[in-house]
mmCIF file of C-alpha atoms in Angstrom:
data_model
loop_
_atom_site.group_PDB
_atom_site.id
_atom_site.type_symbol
_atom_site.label_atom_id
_atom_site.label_comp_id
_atom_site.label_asym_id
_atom_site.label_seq_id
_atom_site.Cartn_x
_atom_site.Cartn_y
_atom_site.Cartn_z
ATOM 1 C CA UNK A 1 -45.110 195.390 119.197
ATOM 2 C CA UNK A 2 -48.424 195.315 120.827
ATOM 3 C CA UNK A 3 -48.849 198.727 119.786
ATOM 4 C CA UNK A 4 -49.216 198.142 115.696
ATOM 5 C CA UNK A 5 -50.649 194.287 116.390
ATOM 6 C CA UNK A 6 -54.107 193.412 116.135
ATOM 7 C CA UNK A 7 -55.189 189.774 117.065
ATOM 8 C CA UNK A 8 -58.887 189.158 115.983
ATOM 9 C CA UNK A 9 -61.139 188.056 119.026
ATOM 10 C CA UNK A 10 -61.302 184.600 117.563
ATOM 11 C CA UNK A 11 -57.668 184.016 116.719
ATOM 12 C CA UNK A 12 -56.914 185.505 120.144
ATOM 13 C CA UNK A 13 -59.588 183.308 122.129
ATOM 14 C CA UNK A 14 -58.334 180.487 120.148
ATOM 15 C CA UNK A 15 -54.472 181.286 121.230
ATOM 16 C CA UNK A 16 -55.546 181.906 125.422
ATOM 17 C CA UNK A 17 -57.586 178.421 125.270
ATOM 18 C CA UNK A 18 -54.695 176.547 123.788
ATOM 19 C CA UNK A 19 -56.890 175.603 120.572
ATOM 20 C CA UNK A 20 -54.783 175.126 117.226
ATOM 21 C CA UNK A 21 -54.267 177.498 115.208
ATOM 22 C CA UNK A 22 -52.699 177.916 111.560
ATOM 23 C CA UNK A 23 -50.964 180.212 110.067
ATOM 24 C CA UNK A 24 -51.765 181.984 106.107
ATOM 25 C CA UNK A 25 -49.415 184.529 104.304
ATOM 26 C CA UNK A 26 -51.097 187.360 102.259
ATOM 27 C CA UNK A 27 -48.987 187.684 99.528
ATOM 28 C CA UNK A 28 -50.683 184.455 97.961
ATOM 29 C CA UNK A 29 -53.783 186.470 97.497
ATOM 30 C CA UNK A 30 -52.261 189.326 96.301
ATOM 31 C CA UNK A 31 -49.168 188.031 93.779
ATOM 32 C CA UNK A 32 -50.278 184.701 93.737
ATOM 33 C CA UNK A 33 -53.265 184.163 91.434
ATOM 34 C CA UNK A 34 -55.302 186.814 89.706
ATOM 35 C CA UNK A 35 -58.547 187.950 90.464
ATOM 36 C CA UNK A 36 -60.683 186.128 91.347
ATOM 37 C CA UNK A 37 -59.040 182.851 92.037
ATOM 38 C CA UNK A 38 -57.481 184.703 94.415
ATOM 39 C CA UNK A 39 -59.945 185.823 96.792
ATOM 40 C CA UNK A 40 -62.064 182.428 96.219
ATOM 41 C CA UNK A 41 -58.539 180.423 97.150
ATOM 42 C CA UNK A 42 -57.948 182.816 100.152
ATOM 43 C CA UNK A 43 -61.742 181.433 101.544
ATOM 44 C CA UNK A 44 -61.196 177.926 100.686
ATOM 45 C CA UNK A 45 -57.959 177.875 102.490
ATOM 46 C CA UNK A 46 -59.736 179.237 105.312
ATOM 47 C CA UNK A 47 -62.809 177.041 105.278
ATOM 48 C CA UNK A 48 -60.325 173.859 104.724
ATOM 49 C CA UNK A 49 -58.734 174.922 108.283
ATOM 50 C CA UNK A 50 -61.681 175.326 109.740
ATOM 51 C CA UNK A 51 -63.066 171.978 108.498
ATOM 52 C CA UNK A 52 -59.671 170.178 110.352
ATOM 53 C CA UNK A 53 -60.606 171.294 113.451
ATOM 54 C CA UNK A 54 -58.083 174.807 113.790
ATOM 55 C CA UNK A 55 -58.830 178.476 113.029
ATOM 56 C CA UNK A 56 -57.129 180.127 110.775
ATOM 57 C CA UNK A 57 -55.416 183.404 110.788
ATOM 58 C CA UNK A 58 -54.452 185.183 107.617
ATOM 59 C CA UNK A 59 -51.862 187.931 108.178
ATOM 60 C CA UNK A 60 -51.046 190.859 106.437
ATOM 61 C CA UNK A 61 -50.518 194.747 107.247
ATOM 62 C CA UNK A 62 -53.911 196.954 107.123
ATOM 63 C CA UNK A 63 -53.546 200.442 107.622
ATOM 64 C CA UNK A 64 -50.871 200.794 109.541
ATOM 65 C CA UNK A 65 -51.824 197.656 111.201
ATOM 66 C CA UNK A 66 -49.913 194.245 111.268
ATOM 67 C CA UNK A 67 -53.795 191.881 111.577
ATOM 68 C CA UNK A 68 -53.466 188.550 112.438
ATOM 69 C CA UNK A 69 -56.588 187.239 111.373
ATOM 70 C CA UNK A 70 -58.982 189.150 108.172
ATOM 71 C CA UNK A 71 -61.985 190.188 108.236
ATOM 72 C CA UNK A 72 -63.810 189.152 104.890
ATOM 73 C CA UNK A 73 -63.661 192.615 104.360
ATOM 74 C CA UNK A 74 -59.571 192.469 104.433
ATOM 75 C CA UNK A 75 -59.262 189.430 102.247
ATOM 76 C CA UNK A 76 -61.730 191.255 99.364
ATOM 77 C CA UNK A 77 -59.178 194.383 99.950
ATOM 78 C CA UNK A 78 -55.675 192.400 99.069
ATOM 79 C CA UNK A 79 -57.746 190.169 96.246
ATOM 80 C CA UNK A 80 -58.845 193.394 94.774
ATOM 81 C CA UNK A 81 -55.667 196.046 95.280
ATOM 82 C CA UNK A 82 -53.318 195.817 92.398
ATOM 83 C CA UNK A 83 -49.655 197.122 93.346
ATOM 84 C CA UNK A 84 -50.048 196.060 96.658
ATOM 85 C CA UNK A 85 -46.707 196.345 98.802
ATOM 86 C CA UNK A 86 -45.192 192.843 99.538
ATOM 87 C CA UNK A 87 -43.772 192.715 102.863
ATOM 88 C CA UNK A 88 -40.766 191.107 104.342
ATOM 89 C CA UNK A 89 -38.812 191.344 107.153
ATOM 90 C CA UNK A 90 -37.380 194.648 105.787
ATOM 91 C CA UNK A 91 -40.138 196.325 105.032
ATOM 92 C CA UNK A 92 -41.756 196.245 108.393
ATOM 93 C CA UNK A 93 -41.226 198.713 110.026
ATOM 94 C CA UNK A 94 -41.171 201.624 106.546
ATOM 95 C CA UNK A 95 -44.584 200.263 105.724
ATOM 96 C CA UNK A 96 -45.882 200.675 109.643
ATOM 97 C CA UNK A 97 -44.258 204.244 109.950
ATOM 98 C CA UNK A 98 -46.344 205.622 107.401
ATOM 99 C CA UNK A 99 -49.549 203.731 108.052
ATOM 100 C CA UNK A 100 -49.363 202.037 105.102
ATOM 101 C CA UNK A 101 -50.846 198.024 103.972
ATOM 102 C CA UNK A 102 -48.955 195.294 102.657
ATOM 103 C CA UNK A 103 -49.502 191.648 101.782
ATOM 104 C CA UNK A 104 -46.696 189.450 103.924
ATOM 105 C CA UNK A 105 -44.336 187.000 102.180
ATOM 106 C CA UNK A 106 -43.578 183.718 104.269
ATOM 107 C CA UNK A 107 -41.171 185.380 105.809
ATOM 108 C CA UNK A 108 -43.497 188.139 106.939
ATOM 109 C CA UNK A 109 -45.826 186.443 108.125
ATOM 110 C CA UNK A 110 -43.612 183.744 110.256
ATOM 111 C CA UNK A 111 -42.665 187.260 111.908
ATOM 112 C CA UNK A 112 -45.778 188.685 112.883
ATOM 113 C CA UNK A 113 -47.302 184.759 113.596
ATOM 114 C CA UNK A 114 -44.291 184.263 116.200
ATOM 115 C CA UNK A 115 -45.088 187.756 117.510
ATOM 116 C CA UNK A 116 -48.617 186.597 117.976
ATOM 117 C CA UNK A 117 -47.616 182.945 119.236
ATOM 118 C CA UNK A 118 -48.843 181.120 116.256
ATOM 119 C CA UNK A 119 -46.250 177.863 115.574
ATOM 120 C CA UNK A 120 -47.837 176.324 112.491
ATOM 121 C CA UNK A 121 -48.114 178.484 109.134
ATOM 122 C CA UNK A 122 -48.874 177.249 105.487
ATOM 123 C CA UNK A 123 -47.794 178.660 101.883
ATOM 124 C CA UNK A 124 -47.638 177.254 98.822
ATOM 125 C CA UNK A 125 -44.242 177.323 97.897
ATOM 126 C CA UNK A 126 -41.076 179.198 100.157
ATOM 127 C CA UNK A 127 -38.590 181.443 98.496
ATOM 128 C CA UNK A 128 -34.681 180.172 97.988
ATOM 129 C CA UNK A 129 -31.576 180.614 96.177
ATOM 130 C CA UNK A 130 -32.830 181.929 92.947
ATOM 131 C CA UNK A 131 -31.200 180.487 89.503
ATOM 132 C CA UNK A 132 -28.127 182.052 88.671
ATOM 133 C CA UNK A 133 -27.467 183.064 92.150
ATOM 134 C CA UNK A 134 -23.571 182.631 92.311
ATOM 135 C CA UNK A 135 -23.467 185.759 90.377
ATOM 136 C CA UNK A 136 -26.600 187.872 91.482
ATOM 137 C CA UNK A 137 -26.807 186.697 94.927
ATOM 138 C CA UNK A 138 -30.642 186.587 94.858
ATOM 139 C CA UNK A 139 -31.488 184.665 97.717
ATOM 140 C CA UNK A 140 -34.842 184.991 99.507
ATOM 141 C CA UNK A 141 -35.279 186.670 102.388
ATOM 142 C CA UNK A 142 -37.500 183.891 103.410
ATOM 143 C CA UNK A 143 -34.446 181.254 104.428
ATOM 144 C CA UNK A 144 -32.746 183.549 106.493
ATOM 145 C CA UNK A 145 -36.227 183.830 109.024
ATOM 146 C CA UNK A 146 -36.350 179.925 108.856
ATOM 147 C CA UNK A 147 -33.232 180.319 109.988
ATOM 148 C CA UNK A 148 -34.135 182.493 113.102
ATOM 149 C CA UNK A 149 -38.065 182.571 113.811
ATOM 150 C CA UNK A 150 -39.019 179.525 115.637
ATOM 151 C CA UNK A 151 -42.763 178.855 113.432
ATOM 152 C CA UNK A 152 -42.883 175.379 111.233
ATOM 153 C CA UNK A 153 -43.706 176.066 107.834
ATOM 154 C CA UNK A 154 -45.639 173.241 105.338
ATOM 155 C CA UNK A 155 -45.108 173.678 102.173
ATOM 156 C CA UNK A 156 -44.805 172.271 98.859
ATOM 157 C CA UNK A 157 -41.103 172.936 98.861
ATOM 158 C CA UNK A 158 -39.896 175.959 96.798
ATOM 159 C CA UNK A 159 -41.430 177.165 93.994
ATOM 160 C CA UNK A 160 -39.621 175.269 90.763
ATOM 161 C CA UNK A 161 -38.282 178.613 88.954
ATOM 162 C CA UNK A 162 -35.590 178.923 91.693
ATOM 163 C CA UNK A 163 -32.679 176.445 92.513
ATOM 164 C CA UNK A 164 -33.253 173.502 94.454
ATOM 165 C CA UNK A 165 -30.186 172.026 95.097
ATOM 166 C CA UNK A 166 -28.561 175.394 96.105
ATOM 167 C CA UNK A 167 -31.532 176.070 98.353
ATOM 168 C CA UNK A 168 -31.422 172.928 100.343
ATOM 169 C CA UNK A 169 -27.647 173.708 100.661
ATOM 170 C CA UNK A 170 -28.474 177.221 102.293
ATOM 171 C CA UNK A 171 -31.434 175.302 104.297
ATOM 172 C CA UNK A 172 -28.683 172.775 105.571
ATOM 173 C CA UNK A 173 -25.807 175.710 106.884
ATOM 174 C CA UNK A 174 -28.549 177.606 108.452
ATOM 175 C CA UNK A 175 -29.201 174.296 110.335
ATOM 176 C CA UNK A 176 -33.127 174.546 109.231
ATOM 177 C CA UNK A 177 -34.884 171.146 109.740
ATOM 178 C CA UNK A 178 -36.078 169.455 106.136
ATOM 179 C CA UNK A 179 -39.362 167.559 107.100
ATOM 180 C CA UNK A 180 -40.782 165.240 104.337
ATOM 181 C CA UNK A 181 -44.411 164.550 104.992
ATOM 182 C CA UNK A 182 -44.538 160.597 104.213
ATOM 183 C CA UNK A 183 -42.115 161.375 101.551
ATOM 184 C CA UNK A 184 -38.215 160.564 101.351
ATOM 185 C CA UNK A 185 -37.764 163.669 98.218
ATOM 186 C CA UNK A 186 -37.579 167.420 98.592
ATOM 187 C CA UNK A 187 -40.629 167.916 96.380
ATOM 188 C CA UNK A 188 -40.266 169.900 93.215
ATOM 189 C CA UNK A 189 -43.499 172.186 94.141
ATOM 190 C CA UNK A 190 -45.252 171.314 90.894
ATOM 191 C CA UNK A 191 -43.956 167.834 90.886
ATOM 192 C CA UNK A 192 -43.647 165.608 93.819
ATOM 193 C CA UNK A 193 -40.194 164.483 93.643
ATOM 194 C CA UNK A 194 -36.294 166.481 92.854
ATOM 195 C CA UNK A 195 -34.079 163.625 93.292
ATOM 196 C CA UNK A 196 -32.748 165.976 96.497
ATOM 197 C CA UNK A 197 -33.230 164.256 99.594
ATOM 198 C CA UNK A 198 -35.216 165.596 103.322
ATOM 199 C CA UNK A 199 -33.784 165.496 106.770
ATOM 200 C CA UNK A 200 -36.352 162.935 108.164
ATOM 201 C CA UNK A 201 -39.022 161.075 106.311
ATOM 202 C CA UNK A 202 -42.083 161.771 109.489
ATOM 203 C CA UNK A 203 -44.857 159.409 108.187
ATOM 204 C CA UNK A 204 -47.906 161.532 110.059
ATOM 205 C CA UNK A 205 -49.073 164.941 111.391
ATOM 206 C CA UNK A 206 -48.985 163.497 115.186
ATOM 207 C CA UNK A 207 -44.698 162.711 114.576
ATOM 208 C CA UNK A 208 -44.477 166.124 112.985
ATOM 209 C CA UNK A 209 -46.344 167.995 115.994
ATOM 210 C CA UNK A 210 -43.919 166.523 118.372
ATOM 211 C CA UNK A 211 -41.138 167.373 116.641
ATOM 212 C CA UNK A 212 -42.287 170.853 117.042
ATOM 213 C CA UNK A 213 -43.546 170.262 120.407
ATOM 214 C CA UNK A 214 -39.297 169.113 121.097
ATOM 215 C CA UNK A 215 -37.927 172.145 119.711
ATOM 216 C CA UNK A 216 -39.756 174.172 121.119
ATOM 217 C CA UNK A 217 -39.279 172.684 124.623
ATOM 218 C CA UNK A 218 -35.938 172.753 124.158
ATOM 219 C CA UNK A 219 -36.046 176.576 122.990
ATOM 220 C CA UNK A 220 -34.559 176.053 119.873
ATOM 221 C CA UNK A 221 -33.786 178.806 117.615
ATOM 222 C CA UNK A 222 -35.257 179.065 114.054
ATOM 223 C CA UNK A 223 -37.718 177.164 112.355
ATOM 224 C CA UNK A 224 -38.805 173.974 110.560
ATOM 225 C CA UNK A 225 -39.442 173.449 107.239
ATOM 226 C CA UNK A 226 -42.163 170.303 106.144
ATOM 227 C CA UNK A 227 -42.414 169.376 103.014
ATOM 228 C CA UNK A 228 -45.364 168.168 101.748
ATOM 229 C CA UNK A 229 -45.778 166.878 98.080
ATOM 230 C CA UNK A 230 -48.443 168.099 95.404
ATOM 231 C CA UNK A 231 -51.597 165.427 95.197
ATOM 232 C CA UNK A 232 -50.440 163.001 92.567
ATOM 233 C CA UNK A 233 -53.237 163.543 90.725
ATOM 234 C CA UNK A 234 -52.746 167.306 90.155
ATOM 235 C CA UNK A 235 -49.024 167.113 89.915
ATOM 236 C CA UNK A 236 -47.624 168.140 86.406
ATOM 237 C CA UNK A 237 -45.490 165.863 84.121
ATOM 238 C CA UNK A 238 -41.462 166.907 85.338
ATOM 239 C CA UNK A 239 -40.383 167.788 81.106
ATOM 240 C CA UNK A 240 -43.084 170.098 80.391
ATOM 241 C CA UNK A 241 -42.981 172.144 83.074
ATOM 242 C CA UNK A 242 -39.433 172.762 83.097
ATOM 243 C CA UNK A 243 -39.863 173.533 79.470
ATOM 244 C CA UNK A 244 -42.277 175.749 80.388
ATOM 245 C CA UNK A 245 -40.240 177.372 83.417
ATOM 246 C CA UNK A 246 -37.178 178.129 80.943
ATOM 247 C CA UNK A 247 -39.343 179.774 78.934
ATOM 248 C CA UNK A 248 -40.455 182.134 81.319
ATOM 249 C CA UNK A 249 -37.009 182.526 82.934
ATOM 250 C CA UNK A 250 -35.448 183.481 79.149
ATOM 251 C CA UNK A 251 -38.538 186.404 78.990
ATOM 252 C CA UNK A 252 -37.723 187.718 82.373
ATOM 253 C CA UNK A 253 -34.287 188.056 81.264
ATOM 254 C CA UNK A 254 -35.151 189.970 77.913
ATOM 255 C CA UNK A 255 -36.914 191.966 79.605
ATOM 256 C CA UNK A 256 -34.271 192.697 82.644
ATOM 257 C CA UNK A 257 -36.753 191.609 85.486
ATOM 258 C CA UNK A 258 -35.088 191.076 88.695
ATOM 259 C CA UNK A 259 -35.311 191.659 92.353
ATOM 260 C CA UNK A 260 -38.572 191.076 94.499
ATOM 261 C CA UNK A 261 -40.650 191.362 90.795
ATOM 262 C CA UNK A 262 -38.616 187.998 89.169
ATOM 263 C CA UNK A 263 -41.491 185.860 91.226
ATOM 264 C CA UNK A 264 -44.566 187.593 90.267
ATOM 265 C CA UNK A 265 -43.730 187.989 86.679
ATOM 266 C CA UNK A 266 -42.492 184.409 86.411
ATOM 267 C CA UNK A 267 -45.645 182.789 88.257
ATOM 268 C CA UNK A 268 -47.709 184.823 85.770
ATOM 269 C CA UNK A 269 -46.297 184.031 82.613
ATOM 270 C CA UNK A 270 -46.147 180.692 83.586
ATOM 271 C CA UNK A 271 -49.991 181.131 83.862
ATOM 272 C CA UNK A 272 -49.977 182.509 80.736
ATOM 273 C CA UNK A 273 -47.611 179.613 78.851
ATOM 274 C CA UNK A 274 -49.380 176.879 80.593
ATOM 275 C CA UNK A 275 -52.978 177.541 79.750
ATOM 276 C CA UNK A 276 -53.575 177.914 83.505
ATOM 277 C CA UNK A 277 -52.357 174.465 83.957
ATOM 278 C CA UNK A 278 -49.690 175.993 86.790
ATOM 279 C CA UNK A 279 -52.849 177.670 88.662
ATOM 280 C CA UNK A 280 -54.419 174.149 89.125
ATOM 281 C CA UNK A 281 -52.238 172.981 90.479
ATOM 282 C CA UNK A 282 -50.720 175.585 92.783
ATOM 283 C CA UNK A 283 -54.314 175.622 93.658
ATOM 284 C CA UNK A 284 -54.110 172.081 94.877
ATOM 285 C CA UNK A 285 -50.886 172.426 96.711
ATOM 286 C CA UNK A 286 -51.987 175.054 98.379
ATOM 287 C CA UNK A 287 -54.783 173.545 99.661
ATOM 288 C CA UNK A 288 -53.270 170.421 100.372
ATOM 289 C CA UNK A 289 -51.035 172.030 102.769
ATOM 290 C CA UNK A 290 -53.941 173.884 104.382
ATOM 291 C CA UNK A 291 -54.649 170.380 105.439
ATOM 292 C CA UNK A 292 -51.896 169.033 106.601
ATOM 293 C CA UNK A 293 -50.969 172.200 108.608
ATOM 294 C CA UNK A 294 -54.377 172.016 110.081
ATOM 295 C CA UNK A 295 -53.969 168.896 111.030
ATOM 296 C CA UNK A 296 -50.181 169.366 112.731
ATOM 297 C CA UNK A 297 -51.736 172.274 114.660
ATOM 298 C CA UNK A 298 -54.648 169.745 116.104
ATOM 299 C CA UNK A 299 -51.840 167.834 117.179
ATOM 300 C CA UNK A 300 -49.425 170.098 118.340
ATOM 301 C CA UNK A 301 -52.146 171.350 120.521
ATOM 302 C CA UNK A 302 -52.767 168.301 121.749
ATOM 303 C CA UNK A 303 -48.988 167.213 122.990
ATOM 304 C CA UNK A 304 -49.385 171.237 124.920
ATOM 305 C CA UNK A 305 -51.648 169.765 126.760
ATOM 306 C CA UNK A 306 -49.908 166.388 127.740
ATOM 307 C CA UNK A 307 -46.930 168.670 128.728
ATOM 308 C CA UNK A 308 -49.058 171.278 130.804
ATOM 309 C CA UNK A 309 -51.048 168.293 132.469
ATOM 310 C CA UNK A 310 -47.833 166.315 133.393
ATOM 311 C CA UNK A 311 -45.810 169.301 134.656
#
């Protein structure tokens, strides 16, 4: 792989020196808010990092190239691009061959940041088992590499148009640890609770990091999911927003949206429906989890060292 990856000079000086370092998807920027909340929420993700004490590393493909860590020229690029490829685990190696870009999904980039030896990464929402899915068998691509790449992913949970109690099913048979950050609920991404409980209730980021820290010792396979609610204060009221989501999910319908576009359209006409309401606060989420991956990463570098100093 070290033929089509490029690690930028700080990510990869970070990396050799043992400094933390976190993980950000692409596809955010480029399917996740429209211009330009998107580019201004790419650099405050970044800057949040930074201000915890890691560097950050946004991933996507760029010319044939998979980049761990963007260039502010990059990030304006994927804000900017409409139709931009989203790419998964599947579409690796098509979008390489031809020298094409894409903007990686969460699974995506937990690929390329275990290729680069990155063990924290943090989203907004993952992908699951999608509404309706005993008869369409949409399931996101995104479980299946939790269930084989060894990189812990904070999120807010998954994103509240798919189905929660199905996905934590799938989560559970993969045997995917569910990590509640000082919470006892699988949050609801735009609400902080589901009523569908988490593995292990790990009260702060220094528990979390040597949870890692165990697995990875250990050499388990696959990864970790933490889940880490919305800000109460930016969290939306539970009734209106699943009003709001079967609204959208009856219009995708009509209009026979399905695959890899059901996401993007939903997210955006929720947007729309919402007055904007749903881009506040994936906003906050989003940077919420900046945070708290930041600070794992801090401390997951930190119980490296106690290993590599006691061995």
């Amino acid at each position: 792989m070290n033929n089509y990856l490029k690690i930028s000079n700080e990510v990869q000086a970070a990396l050799a020196e043992g400094r933390p370092v976190v993980a950000l998807e692409s596809t955010i920027i480029s399917h996740g808010f429209p211009y330009p909340q998107n580019l201004e929420c790419a650099r405050r993700c970044e800057q949040i990092i930074r201000e915890a004490g890691a560097v950050p590393a946004t991933i996507a493909i760029i010319d044939g190239w998979i980049k761990v860590g963007l260039t502010e020229g990059e990030l304006v690029r994927l804000a900017e691009t409409r139709e931009m490829a989203k790419c998964s685990r599947r579409d690796v190696a098509a979008i390489l061959s031809r020298g094409g870009s894409g903007a990686t999904t969460v699974a995506g980039t937990m690929l390329f940041a275990a290729m680069a030896g990155i063990r924290v990464f943090a989203t907004g929402g993952i992908g699951g088992v999608h509404r309706g899915a005993q008869q369409t068998f949409d399931i996101s691509a995104d479980l299946e590499e939790l269930a084989q790449t060894p990189v812990a992913v904070v999120s807010a949970g998954v994103k509240s148009i798919l189905d929660i109690p199905l996905t934590r099913e799938y989560l559970e048979t993969a045997g995917v640890p569910v990590i509640g950050y000082d919470t006892d609920e699988f949050p609801n991404f735009y609400t902080r609770t589901s009523g569908i409980r988490v593995d292990y209730n790990l009260e702060t980021t220094r528990e979390i990091a040597k949870l890692i820290h165990t697995s990875h010792v250990l050499g388990l396979r696959g990864g970790i999911l933490i889940c880490n609610p919305i800000p109460p204060e930016y969290a939306l009221d539970p009734a209106y927003i699943d009003e709001k989501i079967e609204a959208a999910i009856a219009e995708a319908q009509a209009q026979g949206i399905s695959g890899k576009a059901t996401t993007p359209f939903l997210l955006g006409k929720l947007y729309e429906i919402t007055g904007g309401k749903s881009i506040e606060a994936n906003r906050a989420l989003v940077f919420n989890n900046a945070k708290v991956a930041a600070g794992i990463a801090v401390d997951l570098a930190g119980w490296n060292k106690i290993t590599s100093f006691s061995s």
